[in-house]
PDB file of C-alpha atoms in Angstrom:
ATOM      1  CA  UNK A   1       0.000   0.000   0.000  1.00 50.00           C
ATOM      2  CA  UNK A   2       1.273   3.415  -0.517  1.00 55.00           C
ATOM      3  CA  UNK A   3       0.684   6.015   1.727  1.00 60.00           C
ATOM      4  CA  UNK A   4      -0.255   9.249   0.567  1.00 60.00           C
ATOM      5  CA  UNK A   5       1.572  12.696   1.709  1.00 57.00           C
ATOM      6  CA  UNK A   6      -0.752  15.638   2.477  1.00 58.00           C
ATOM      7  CA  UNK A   7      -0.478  18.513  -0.013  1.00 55.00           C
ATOM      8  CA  UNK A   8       0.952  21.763   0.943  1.00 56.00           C
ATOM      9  CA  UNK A   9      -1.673  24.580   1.553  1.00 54.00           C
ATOM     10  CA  UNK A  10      -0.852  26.171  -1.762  1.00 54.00           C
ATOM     11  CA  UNK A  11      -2.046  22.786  -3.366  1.00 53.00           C
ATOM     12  CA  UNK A  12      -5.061  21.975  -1.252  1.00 52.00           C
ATOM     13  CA  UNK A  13      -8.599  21.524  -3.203  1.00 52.00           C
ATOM     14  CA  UNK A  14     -10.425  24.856  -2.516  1.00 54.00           C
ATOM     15  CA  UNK A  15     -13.890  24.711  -1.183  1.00 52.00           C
ATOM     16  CA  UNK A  16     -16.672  24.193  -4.203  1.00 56.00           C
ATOM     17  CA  UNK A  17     -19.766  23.607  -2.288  1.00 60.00           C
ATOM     18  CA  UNK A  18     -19.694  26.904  -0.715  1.00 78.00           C
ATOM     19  CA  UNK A  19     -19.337  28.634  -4.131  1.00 82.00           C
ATOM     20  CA  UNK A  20     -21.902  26.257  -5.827  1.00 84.00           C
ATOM     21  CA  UNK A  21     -24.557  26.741  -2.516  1.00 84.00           C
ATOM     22  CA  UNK A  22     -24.296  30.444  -2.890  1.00 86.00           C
ATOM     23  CA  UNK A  23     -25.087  29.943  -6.580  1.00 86.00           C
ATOM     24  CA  UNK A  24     -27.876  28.190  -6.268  1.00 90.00           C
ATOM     25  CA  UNK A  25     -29.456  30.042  -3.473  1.00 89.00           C
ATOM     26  CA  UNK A  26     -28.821  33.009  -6.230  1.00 91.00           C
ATOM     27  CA  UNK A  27     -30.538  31.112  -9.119  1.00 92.00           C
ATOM     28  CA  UNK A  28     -33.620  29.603  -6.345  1.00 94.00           C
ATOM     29  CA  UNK A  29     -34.185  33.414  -5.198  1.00 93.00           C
ATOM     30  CA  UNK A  30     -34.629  34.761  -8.634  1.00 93.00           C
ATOM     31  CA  UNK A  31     -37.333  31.953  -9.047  1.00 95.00           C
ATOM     32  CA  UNK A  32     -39.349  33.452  -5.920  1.00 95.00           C
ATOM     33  CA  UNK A  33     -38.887  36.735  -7.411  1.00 92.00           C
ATOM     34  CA  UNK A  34     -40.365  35.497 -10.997  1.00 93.00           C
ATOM     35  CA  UNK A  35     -42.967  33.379  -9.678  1.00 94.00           C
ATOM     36  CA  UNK A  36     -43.987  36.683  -7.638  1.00 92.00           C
ATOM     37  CA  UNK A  37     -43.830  39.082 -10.278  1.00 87.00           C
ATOM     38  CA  UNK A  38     -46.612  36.811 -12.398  1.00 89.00           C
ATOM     39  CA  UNK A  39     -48.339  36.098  -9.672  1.00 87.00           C
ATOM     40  CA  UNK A  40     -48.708  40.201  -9.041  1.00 84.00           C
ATOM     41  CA  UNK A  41     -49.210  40.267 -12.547  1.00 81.00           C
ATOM     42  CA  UNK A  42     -52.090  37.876 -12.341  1.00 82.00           C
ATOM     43  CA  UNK A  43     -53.453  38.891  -9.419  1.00 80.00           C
ATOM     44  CA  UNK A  44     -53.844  43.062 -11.267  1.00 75.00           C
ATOM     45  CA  UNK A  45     -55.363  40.891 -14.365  1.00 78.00           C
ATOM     46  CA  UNK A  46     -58.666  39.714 -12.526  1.00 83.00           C
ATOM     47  CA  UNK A  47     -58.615  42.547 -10.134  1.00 78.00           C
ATOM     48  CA  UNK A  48     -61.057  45.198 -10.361  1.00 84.00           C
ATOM     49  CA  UNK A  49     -60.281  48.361 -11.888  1.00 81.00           C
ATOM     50  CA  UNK A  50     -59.907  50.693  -9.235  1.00 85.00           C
ATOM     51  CA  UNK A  51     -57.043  48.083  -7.710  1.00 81.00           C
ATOM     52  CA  UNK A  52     -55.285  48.041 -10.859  1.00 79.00           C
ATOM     53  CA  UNK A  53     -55.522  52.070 -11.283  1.00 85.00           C
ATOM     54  CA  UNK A  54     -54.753  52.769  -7.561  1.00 87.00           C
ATOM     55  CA  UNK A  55     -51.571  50.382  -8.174  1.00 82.00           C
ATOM     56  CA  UNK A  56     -50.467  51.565 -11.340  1.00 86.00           C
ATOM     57  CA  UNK A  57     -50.649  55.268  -9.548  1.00 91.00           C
ATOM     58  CA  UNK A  58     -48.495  53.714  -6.741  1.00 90.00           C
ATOM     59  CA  UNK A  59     -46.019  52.378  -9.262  1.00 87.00           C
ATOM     60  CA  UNK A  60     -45.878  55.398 -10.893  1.00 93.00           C
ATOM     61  CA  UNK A  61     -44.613  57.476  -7.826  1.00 94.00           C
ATOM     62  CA  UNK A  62     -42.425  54.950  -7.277  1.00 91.00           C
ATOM     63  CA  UNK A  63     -40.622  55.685 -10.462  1.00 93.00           C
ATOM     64  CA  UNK A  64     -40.539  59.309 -10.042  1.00 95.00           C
ATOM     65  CA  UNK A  65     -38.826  59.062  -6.777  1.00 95.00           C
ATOM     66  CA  UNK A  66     -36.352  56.569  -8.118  1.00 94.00           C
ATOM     67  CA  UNK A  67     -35.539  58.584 -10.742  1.00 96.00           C
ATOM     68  CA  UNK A  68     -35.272  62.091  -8.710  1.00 96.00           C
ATOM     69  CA  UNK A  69     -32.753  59.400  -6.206  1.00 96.00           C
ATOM     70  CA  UNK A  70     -30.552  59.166  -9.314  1.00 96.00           C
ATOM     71  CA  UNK A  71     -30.539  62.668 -10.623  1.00 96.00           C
ATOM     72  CA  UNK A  72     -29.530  63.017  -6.874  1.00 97.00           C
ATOM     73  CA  UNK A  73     -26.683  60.705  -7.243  1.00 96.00           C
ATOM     74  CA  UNK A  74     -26.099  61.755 -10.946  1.00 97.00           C
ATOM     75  CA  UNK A  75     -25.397  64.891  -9.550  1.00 97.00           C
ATOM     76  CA  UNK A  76     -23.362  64.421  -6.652  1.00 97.00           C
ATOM     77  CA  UNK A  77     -20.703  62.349  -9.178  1.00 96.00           C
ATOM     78  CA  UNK A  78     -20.907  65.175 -11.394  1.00 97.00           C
ATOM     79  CA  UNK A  79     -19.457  67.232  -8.054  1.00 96.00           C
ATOM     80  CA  UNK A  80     -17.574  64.500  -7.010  1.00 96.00           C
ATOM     81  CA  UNK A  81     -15.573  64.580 -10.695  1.00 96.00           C
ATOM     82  CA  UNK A  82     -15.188  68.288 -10.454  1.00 95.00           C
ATOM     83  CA  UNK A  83     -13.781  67.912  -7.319  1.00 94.00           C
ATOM     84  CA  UNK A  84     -11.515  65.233  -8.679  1.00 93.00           C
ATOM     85  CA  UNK A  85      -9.854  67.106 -11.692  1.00 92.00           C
ATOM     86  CA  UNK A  86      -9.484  70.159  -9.553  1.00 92.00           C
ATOM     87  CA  UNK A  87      -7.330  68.040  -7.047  1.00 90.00           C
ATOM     88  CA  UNK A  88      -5.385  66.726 -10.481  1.00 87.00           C
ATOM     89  CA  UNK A  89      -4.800  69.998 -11.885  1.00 88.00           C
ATOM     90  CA  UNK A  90      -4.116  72.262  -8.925  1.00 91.00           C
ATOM     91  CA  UNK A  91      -2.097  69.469  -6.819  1.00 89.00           C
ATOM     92  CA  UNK A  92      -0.986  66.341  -8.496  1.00 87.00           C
ATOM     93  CA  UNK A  93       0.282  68.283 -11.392  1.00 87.00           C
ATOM     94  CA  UNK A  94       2.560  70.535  -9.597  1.00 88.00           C
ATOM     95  CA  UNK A  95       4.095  68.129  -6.965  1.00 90.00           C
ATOM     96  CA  UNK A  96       4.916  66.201 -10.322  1.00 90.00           C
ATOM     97  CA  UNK A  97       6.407  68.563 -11.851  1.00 91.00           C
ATOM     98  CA  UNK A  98       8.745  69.672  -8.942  1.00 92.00           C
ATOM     99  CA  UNK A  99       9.552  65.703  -8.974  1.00 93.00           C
ATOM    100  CA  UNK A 100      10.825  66.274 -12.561  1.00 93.00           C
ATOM    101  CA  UNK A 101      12.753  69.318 -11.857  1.00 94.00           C
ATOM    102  CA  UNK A 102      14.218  67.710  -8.551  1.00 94.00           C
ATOM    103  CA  UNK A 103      15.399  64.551 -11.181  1.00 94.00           C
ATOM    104  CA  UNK A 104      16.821  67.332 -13.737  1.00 93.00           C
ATOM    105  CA  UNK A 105      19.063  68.550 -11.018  1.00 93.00           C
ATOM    106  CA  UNK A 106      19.909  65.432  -9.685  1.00 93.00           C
ATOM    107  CA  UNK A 107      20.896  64.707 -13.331  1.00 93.00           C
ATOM    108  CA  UNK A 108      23.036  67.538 -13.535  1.00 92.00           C
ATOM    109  CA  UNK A 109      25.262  66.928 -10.279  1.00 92.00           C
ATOM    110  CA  UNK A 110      26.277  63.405 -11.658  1.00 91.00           C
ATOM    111  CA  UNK A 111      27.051  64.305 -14.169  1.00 90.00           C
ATOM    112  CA  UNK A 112      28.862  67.296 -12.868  1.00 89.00           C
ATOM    113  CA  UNK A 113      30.274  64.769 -10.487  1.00 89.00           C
ATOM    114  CA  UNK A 114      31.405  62.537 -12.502  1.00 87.00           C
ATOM    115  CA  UNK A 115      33.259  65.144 -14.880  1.00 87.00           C
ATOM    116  CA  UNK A 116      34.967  67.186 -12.150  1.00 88.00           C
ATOM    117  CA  UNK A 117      35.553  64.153  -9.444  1.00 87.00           C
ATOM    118  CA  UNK A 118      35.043  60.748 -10.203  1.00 88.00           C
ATOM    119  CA  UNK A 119      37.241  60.625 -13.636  1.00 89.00           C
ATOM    120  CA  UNK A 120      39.917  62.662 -11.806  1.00 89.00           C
ATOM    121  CA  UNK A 121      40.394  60.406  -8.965  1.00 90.00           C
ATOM    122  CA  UNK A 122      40.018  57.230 -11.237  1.00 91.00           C
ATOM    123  CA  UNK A 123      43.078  58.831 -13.476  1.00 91.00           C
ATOM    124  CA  UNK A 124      45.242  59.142 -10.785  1.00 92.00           C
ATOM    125  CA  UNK A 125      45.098  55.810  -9.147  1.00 93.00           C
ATOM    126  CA  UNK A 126      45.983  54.802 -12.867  1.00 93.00           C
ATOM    127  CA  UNK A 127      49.190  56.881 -12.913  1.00 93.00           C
ATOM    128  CA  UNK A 128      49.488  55.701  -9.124  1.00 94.00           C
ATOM    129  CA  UNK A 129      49.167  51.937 -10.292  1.00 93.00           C
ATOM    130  CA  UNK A 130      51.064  52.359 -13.107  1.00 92.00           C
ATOM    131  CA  UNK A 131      53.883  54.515 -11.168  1.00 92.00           C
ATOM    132  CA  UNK A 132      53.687  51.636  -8.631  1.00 92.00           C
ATOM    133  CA  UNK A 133      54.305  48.671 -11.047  1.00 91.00           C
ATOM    134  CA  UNK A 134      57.517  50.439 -12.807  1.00 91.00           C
ATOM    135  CA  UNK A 135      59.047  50.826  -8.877  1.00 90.00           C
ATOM    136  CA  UNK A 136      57.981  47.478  -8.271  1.00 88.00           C
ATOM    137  CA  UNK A 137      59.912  46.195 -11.782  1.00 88.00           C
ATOM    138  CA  UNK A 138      63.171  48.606 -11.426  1.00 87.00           C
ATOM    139  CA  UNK A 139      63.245  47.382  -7.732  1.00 85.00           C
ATOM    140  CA  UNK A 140      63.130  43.623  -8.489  1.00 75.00           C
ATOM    141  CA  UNK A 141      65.090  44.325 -11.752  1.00 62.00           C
ATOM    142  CA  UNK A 142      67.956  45.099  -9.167  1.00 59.00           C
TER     143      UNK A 142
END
């Protein structure tokens, strides 16, 4: 018999029932909801008229307060955008823009290091090294 090692936790199975439960309690709710809606439906068909105009009134208000809700929201992202470019042009923009400068001057000393400092010091420990290794040759040449 072989015995089986248990996987790391990287390589464990995940949990499908969860994810297949929650989809099916999603699919069995929209069911409700249909079987609902044509039962309402129905139900306004054989009703008297006065039911079916005092609901269709209801339903109508309904829909005007929904929509004034999202010409409320529709607005407020309007302001909310404004608000958002303003912080982009008056903020963002200039701190980046000092960030390029600062990386245009930082530029500029290395390479104005590197001119006046590095490439001097590097040439003289080659005439140093090189001095060195003719002393070490004429004294070993002895």
């Amino acid at each position: 018999m072989t015995q089986q090692l248990p996987l790391p936790p990287s390589e464990k199975p995940t949990s499908q029932p969860s994810e297949s439960k929650r989809f099916t309690g999603i699919i069995i709710g929209i069911i409700i909801l249909l079987i609902l809606v044509i039962a309402g439906i129905t139900l306004l068909a054989i009703a008297p008229a006065e039911t079916t105009a005092r609901v269709r009134d209801i339903f109508i208000i309904v829909l005007a307060l929904e929509s004034l809700l999202l010409g409320i929201a529709l607005i407020i992202l309007i302001v909310q955008l404004a608000i958002l470019i303003n912080l982009l042009q008056n903020e963002v923009k200039p701190i980046l823009e000092a960030t390029q400068e600062t990386i245009n001057n930082l530029r500029g000393t290395t390479v104005f290091l590197s001119n006046n400092l590095v490439e001097p010091v590097i040439k003289l420990n080659e005439y140093l090294a090189g001095l060195k290794k003719i002393l070490d040759l004429l004294r070993f040449g002895r």
